[in-house]
mmCIF file of C-alpha atoms and ligand atoms in Angstrom:
data_model
loop_
_atom_site.group_PDB
_atom_site.id
_atom_site.type_symbol
_atom_site.label_atom_id
_atom_site.label_comp_id
_atom_site.label_asym_id
_atom_site.label_seq_id
_atom_site.Cartn_x
_atom_site.Cartn_y
_atom_site.Cartn_z
ATOM 1 C CA GLU A 8 -11.474 23.809 -6.667
ATOM 2 C CA ALA A 9 -8.486 23.265 -4.391
ATOM 3 C CA ILE A 10 -6.576 21.579 -7.189
ATOM 4 C CA LYS A 11 -7.435 24.321 -9.661
ATOM 5 C CA ALA A 12 -6.259 27.007 -7.214
ATOM 6 C CA PHE A 13 -3.052 25.049 -6.626
ATOM 7 C CA VAL A 14 -2.374 24.789 -10.367
ATOM 8 C CA ASP A 15 -3.162 28.500 -10.860
ATOM 9 C CA ASN A 16 -0.532 29.203 -8.188
ATOM 10 C CA LYS A 17 2.025 27.310 -10.309
ATOM 11 C CA GLY A 18 1.977 24.158 -8.203
ATOM 12 C CA ARG A 19 3.894 21.312 -9.851
ATOM 13 C CA GLY A 20 2.136 18.336 -8.326
ATOM 14 C CA LEU A 21 0.093 16.909 -5.473
ATOM 15 C CA ASN A 22 -0.198 13.777 -3.409
ATOM 16 C CA ILE A 23 -3.703 12.500 -2.761
ATOM 17 C CA THR A 24 -4.520 10.683 0.451
ATOM 18 C CA VAL A 25 -6.977 7.860 1.258
ATOM 19 C CA HIS A 26 -10.621 8.291 0.385
ATOM 20 C CA PHE A 27 -9.854 10.692 -2.497
ATOM 21 C CA LYS A 28 -7.736 8.517 -4.778
ATOM 22 C CA GLN A 29 -10.743 7.509 -6.854
ATOM 23 C CA GLN A 30 -11.862 11.128 -7.283
ATOM 24 C CA ALA A 31 -8.305 12.009 -8.284
ATOM 25 C CA TRP A 32 -8.559 9.297 -10.934
ATOM 26 C CA ASP A 33 -11.644 11.021 -12.333
ATOM 27 C CA ILE A 34 -10.141 14.520 -12.326
ATOM 28 C CA VAL A 35 -6.890 13.920 -14.245
ATOM 29 C CA ASP A 36 -6.570 14.066 -18.030
ATOM 30 C CA ASN A 37 -4.497 10.901 -18.444
ATOM 31 C CA HIS A 38 -3.252 7.944 -16.400
ATOM 32 C CA SER A 39 0.103 6.163 -16.167
ATOM 33 C CA GLU A 40 0.206 2.396 -16.635
ATOM 34 C CA ARG A 41 0.654 1.829 -12.896
ATOM 35 C CA ALA A 42 -2.282 4.140 -12.112
ATOM 36 C CA LYS A 43 -4.385 2.129 -14.562
ATOM 37 C CA ARG A 44 -3.447 -1.103 -12.784
ATOM 38 C CA ALA A 45 -4.251 0.368 -9.395
ATOM 39 C CA HIS A 46 -7.311 2.155 -10.758
ATOM 40 C CA ALA A 47 -6.467 4.889 -8.271
ATOM 41 C CA VAL A 48 -4.360 8.043 -8.376
ATOM 42 C CA ASN A 49 -2.198 9.099 -5.425
ATOM 43 C CA THR A 50 0.021 11.472 -7.432
ATOM 44 C CA ILE A 51 -1.058 14.273 -9.735
ATOM 45 C CA ILE A 52 1.549 15.821 -11.999
ATOM 46 C CA VAL A 53 0.861 19.286 -13.432
ATOM 47 C CA ASN A 54 2.179 19.375 -17.004
ATOM 48 C CA PRO A 55 3.626 22.532 -18.658
ATOM 49 C CA ASP A 56 0.285 23.057 -20.481
ATOM 50 C CA ASN A 57 -1.506 22.740 -17.094
ATOM 51 C CA SER A 58 -3.072 19.398 -18.046
ATOM 52 C CA LEU A 59 -3.023 16.839 -15.219
ATOM 53 C CA SER A 60 -1.411 13.392 -15.322
ATOM 54 C CA GLY A 61 -2.352 10.761 -12.749
ATOM 55 C CA ASP A 62 0.136 8.257 -11.377
ATOM 56 C CA ASN A 63 0.280 5.831 -8.479
ATOM 57 C CA THR A 64 3.454 5.545 -6.390
ATOM 58 C CA ASP A 65 1.963 3.656 -3.411
ATOM 59 C CA GLY A 66 3.119 0.213 -4.466
ATOM 60 C CA LEU A 67 6.636 1.340 -5.265
ATOM 61 C CA GLY A 68 6.696 3.171 -1.916
ATOM 62 C CA MET A 69 5.750 0.081 0.046
ATOM 63 C CA LEU A 70 8.218 -2.104 -1.822
ATOM 64 C CA ALA A 71 11.013 0.436 -1.264
ATOM 65 C CA ASP A 72 10.260 0.504 2.441
ATOM 66 C CA ILE A 73 10.158 -3.281 2.826
ATOM 67 C CA SER A 74 13.012 -4.165 0.473
ATOM 68 C CA THR A 75 15.414 -1.232 0.788
ATOM 69 C CA ASN A 76 14.789 0.305 4.218
ATOM 70 C CA HIS A 77 14.220 -3.006 6.001
ATOM 71 C CA SER A 78 16.289 -5.309 3.758
ATOM 72 C CA ILE A 79 13.513 -7.900 3.427
ATOM 73 C CA LYS A 80 13.725 -9.950 0.241
ATOM 74 C CA ILE A 81 10.211 -10.676 -1.056
ATOM 75 C CA GLN A 82 11.352 -13.207 -3.628
ATOM 76 C CA GLY A 83 10.219 -16.701 -2.610
ATOM 77 C CA LEU A 84 8.058 -15.593 0.316
ATOM 78 C CA ASP A 85 4.510 -16.751 1.040
ATOM 79 C CA VAL A 86 2.561 -13.504 1.306
ATOM 80 C CA LEU A 87 -0.835 -12.917 2.890
ATOM 81 C CA ILE A 88 -2.690 -9.683 2.148
ATOM 82 C CA LEU A 89 -5.516 -8.513 4.393
ATOM 83 C CA GLY A 90 -8.099 -6.382 2.611
ATOM 84 C CA ALA A 91 -9.205 -5.930 -0.979
ATOM 85 C CA GLY A 92 -9.859 -2.187 -1.279
ATOM 86 C CA GLY A 93 -8.039 0.565 -3.128
ATOM 87 C CA ALA A 94 -4.963 0.409 -0.906
ATOM 88 C CA VAL A 95 -4.354 -3.237 -1.800
ATOM 89 C CA ARG A 96 -5.101 -2.706 -5.478
ATOM 90 C CA GLY A 97 -2.289 -0.123 -5.513
ATOM 91 C CA ILE A 98 0.398 -2.471 -4.206
ATOM 92 C CA LEU A 99 -0.390 -5.692 -6.073
ATOM 93 C CA GLU A 100 1.536 -5.147 -9.295
ATOM 94 C CA PRO A 101 4.900 -4.178 -7.758
ATOM 95 C CA LEU A 102 4.453 -6.934 -5.193
ATOM 96 C CA ILE A 103 3.929 -9.525 -7.926
ATOM 97 C CA MET A 104 6.987 -8.173 -9.759
ATOM 98 C CA ALA A 105 9.094 -8.846 -6.640
ATOM 99 C CA ASN A 106 8.470 -12.584 -7.237
ATOM 100 C CA PRO A 107 6.972 -13.959 -4.032
ATOM 101 C CA GLN A 108 6.333 -17.711 -3.853
ATOM 102 C CA SER A 109 2.587 -17.152 -3.373
ATOM 103 C CA ILE A 110 0.029 -14.422 -2.695
ATOM 104 C CA ASN A 111 -3.236 -14.993 -0.845
ATOM 105 C CA ILE A 112 -5.778 -12.172 -0.425
ATOM 106 C CA VAL A 113 -8.333 -12.385 2.373
ATOM 107 C CA ASN A 114 -11.170 -9.946 2.844
ATOM 108 C CA ARG A 115 -14.180 -9.511 5.119
ATOM 109 C CA THR A 116 -16.352 -9.314 1.986
ATOM 110 C CA VAL A 117 -14.864 -12.349 0.280
ATOM 111 C CA GLU A 118 -16.284 -11.519 -3.178
ATOM 112 C CA ARG A 119 -14.014 -8.446 -3.337
ATOM 113 C CA ALA A 120 -10.967 -10.650 -2.677
ATOM 114 C CA HIS A 121 -11.999 -13.047 -5.473
ATOM 115 C CA GLU A 122 -12.588 -10.125 -7.834
ATOM 116 C CA LEU A 123 -9.203 -8.559 -7.105
ATOM 117 C CA ALA A 124 -7.358 -11.857 -7.567
ATOM 118 C CA LYS A 125 -9.121 -12.271 -10.909
ATOM 119 C CA ASN A 126 -8.192 -8.729 -12.009
ATOM 120 C CA PHE A 127 -4.489 -9.546 -11.613
ATOM 121 C CA SER A 128 -4.629 -13.122 -12.920
ATOM 122 C CA ASP A 129 -2.768 -12.113 -16.099
ATOM 123 C CA LEU A 130 0.300 -11.337 -13.953
ATOM 124 C CA ALA A 131 0.240 -14.127 -11.370
ATOM 125 C CA VAL A 132 -1.842 -16.838 -9.796
ATOM 126 C CA ILE A 133 -3.299 -15.223 -6.687
ATOM 127 C CA SER A 134 -5.520 -17.107 -4.281
ATOM 128 C CA SER A 135 -8.330 -15.457 -2.355
ATOM 129 C CA ALA A 136 -10.303 -16.430 0.703
ATOM 130 C CA SER A 137 -12.342 -15.322 3.692
ATOM 131 C CA PHE A 138 -10.803 -14.686 7.123
ATOM 132 C CA GLU A 139 -12.456 -17.902 8.397
ATOM 133 C CA GLN A 140 -10.516 -19.912 5.803
ATOM 134 C CA LEU A 141 -7.234 -18.759 7.366
ATOM 135 C CA ALA A 142 -7.733 -21.490 9.968
ATOM 136 C CA GLY A 143 -6.125 -24.003 7.541
ATOM 137 C CA PRO A 144 -2.523 -25.279 7.686
ATOM 138 C CA GLN A 145 -0.975 -22.587 5.441
ATOM 139 C CA LYS A 146 1.446 -20.200 7.170
ATOM 140 C CA TYR A 147 3.014 -16.994 5.868
ATOM 141 C CA ASP A 148 6.387 -15.222 5.780
ATOM 142 C CA LEU A 149 4.936 -11.778 5.127
ATOM 143 C CA VAL A 150 1.501 -10.478 6.175
ATOM 144 C CA ILE A 151 0.445 -7.077 4.830
ATOM 145 C CA ASN A 152 -2.502 -5.297 6.402
ATOM 146 C CA GLY A 153 -4.172 -3.254 3.679
ATOM 147 C CA THR A 154 -7.506 -2.902 5.454
ATOM 148 C CA SER A 155 -8.564 0.441 6.851
ATOM 149 C CA ALA A 156 -9.267 -1.254 10.205
ATOM 150 C CA SER A 157 -6.189 0.271 11.879
ATOM 151 C CA LEU A 158 -7.546 3.761 11.181
ATOM 152 C CA ALA A 159 -10.467 2.913 13.459
ATOM 153 C CA GLY A 160 -8.209 1.151 15.985
ATOM 154 C CA GLU A 161 -9.705 -2.208 14.944
ATOM 155 C CA LEU A 162 -8.036 -5.516 14.190
ATOM 156 C CA PRO A 163 -9.118 -7.655 11.218
ATOM 157 C CA PRO A 164 -10.495 -11.027 12.438
ATOM 158 C CA LEU A 165 -7.218 -12.967 12.315
ATOM 159 C CA THR A 166 -6.697 -16.536 13.485
ATOM 160 C CA ASN A 167 -3.728 -17.232 15.725
ATOM 161 C CA HIS A 168 -1.349 -19.567 13.901
ATOM 162 C CA ILE A 169 -0.693 -17.966 10.532
ATOM 163 C CA LEU A 170 2.900 -16.751 10.944
ATOM 164 C CA LYS A 171 5.965 -18.787 10.005
ATOM 165 C CA PRO A 172 9.088 -18.404 12.131
ATOM 166 C CA ASN A 173 10.881 -15.136 11.185
ATOM 167 C CA ALA A 174 7.699 -13.690 9.718
ATOM 168 C CA CYS A 175 7.357 -10.009 8.923
ATOM 169 C CA CYS A 176 4.094 -8.107 9.361
ATOM 170 C CA TYR A 177 3.488 -4.800 7.603
ATOM 171 C CA ASP A 178 0.653 -2.403 8.366
ATOM 172 C CA MET A 179 0.043 0.023 5.499
ATOM 173 C CA MET A 180 -1.395 2.450 8.059
ATOM 174 C CA TYR A 181 0.709 4.256 10.644
ATOM 175 C CA SER A 182 0.061 6.068 13.876
ATOM 176 C CA ASP A 183 1.809 7.906 16.722
ATOM 177 C CA HIS A 184 1.646 4.644 18.694
ATOM 178 C CA LYS A 185 1.877 0.978 17.694
ATOM 179 C CA THR A 186 -1.148 0.128 15.519
ATOM 180 C CA VAL A 187 -3.380 -2.722 16.726
ATOM 181 C CA PHE A 188 -2.059 -4.852 13.871
ATOM 182 C CA VAL A 189 1.567 -4.187 14.848
ATOM 183 C CA GLU A 190 0.642 -5.106 18.451
ATOM 184 C CA TRP A 191 -1.001 -8.306 17.192
ATOM 185 C CA ALA A 192 2.079 -9.168 15.111
ATOM 186 C CA LEU A 193 4.474 -8.720 18.031
ATOM 187 C CA ALA A 194 2.215 -10.757 20.325
ATOM 188 C CA HIS A 195 2.078 -13.599 17.777
ATOM 189 C CA GLY A 196 5.788 -14.005 17.190
ATOM 190 C CA ALA A 197 6.558 -11.834 14.179
ATOM 191 C CA THR A 198 10.279 -11.079 13.982
ATOM 192 C CA THR A 199 9.574 -7.756 12.303
ATOM 193 C CA ALA A 200 6.430 -5.639 12.692
ATOM 194 C CA LEU A 201 6.345 -2.430 10.695
ATOM 195 C CA ASP A 202 3.821 0.329 10.223
ATOM 196 C CA GLY A 203 3.310 2.314 7.012
ATOM 197 C CA LEU A 204 5.214 5.467 7.876
ATOM 198 C CA GLY A 205 8.135 4.443 5.654
ATOM 199 C CA MET A 206 5.702 3.710 2.831
ATOM 200 C CA LEU A 207 4.188 7.184 3.201
ATOM 201 C CA VAL A 208 7.603 8.815 2.865
ATOM 202 C CA GLU A 209 8.768 6.527 0.040
ATOM 203 C CA GLN A 210 5.649 7.117 -2.078
ATOM 204 C CA ALA A 211 6.122 10.855 -1.554
ATOM 205 C CA ALA A 212 9.788 10.616 -2.579
ATOM 206 C CA GLU A 213 8.840 8.890 -5.834
ATOM 207 C CA SER A 214 6.169 11.556 -6.420
ATOM 208 C CA PHE A 215 8.759 14.281 -5.778
ATOM 209 C CA ARG A 216 11.011 12.642 -8.363
ATOM 210 C CA LEU A 217 8.176 12.823 -10.893
ATOM 211 C CA TRP A 218 7.570 16.516 -10.148
ATOM 212 C CA ARG A 219 11.157 17.731 -9.819
ATOM 213 C CA GLY A 220 13.429 15.121 -11.382
ATOM 214 C CA VAL A 221 15.283 14.651 -8.085
ATOM 215 C CA THR A 222 14.904 11.725 -5.697
ATOM 216 C CA PRO A 223 15.108 12.982 -2.113
ATOM 217 C CA GLU A 224 16.940 11.060 0.583
ATOM 218 C CA THR A 225 14.231 9.335 2.572
ATOM 219 C CA ARG A 226 15.908 8.091 5.771
ATOM 220 C CA PRO A 227 16.215 11.500 7.470
ATOM 221 C CA VAL A 228 12.631 12.313 6.457
ATOM 222 C CA ILE A 229 11.275 9.065 7.934
ATOM 223 C CA GLN A 230 13.187 9.802 11.141
ATOM 224 C CA ALA A 231 11.946 13.399 11.275
ATOM 225 C CA VAL A 232 8.306 12.370 10.766
ATOM 226 C CA ARG A 233 8.655 9.607 13.358
ATOM 227 C CA ASP A 234 10.170 12.078 15.852
ATOM 228 C CA SER A 235 7.375 14.571 15.185
ATOM 229 C CA LEU A 236 4.799 11.894 16.076
ATOM 230 C CA ALA A 237 6.445 11.088 19.404
HETATM 231 P P1 ATR B 310 -9.120 1.799 0.791
HETATM 232 O O1 ATR B 310 -9.198 2.529 -0.506
HETATM 233 O O2 ATR B 310 -8.496 2.589 1.894
HETATM 234 O O3 ATR B 310 -8.528 0.428 0.677
HETATM 235 P P2 ATR B 310 -11.761 0.659 0.865
HETATM 236 O O4 ATR B 310 -11.800 0.434 -0.616
HETATM 237 O O5 ATR B 310 -13.005 1.130 1.560
HETATM 238 O O6 ATR B 310 -10.662 1.688 1.275
HETATM 239 O O7 ATR B 310 -11.255 -0.693 1.538
HETATM 240 C C1 ATR B 310 -11.113 -0.839 2.901
HETATM 241 C C2 ATR B 310 -10.685 -2.290 3.181
HETATM 242 O O8 ATR B 310 -10.568 -2.487 4.593
HETATM 243 C C3 ATR B 310 -11.663 -3.312 2.691
HETATM 244 O O9 ATR B 310 -10.954 -4.470 2.305
HETATM 245 C C4 ATR B 310 -12.509 -3.573 3.932
HETATM 246 O O10 ATR B 310 -13.182 -4.805 3.917
HETATM 247 P P3 ATR B 310 -14.621 -4.937 3.158
HETATM 248 O O11 ATR B 310 -14.306 -4.990 1.689
HETATM 249 O O12 ATR B 310 -15.193 -6.197 3.656
HETATM 250 O O13 ATR B 310 -15.390 -3.712 3.548
HETATM 251 C C5 ATR B 310 -11.435 -3.560 4.988
HETATM 252 N N1 ATR B 310 -11.873 -3.293 6.360
HETATM 253 C C6 ATR B 310 -12.244 -2.118 6.901
HETATM 254 N N2 ATR B 310 -12.498 -2.251 8.215
HETATM 255 C C7 ATR B 310 -12.287 -3.563 8.528
HETATM 256 C C8 ATR B 310 -12.370 -4.338 9.732
HETATM 257 N N3 ATR B 310 -12.741 -3.787 10.892
HETATM 258 N N4 ATR B 310 -12.053 -5.639 9.664
HETATM 259 C C9 ATR B 310 -11.684 -6.209 8.490
HETATM 260 N N5 ATR B 310 -11.580 -5.529 7.318
HETATM 261 C C10 ATR B 310 -11.877 -4.225 7.338
#
């Protein structure tokens, strides 16, 4: 009903936040290729005939934040992803396209990690494991927290020695204070520990481009949102 009212008021497009991305998938009339990959819709575009197109700009948003805003080159990195829900599904394709050395997905419910790795096996070899299996010798350059644990102020069950020197940790969630995962990263020697505020703004910028044909400048927006949280 809210979407219908928005369209009736000549709205051009909407962003959809966590928990509703699957419903958004169901509501739209057609899906972009990247929405199909993610099997979730975070961007609805209202077409001139009022039909609705579903897209997903989350992955591009995260990559833009990591690669452009923070100048971190993903190519050749060993990447660990925590979580195997919708948030992670949305970032996998653009992450693979950035050519990391390896991707490992760990999840509390390990079957979901295996399933997700299998779903993307046509694009890359992705390994999957349980949190307990992180106790092995493998260490990572980039650890992305795609679990919803931060929203509840919880930390995924991480073992201590998983970061390489100069590692970057990225929490897809953000908050008005350091998330528990960002705190964990700083306490365990990460050189860079980022939350997902930049990703939020970058996915919105890409959505805006789809609605209006103009890409907004993101840096002042990220700063303004950060200041408003302080
Ligand atoms: P979303 O669409 O936001 O990703 P989701 O599909 O419910 O939501 O996925 C949430 C993810 O966070 C899952 O990977 C979940 O693990 P399970 O699949 O085992 O449920 C993970 N998660 C949530 N709370 C967690 C916690 N406290 N510790 C570890 N993982 C957690």
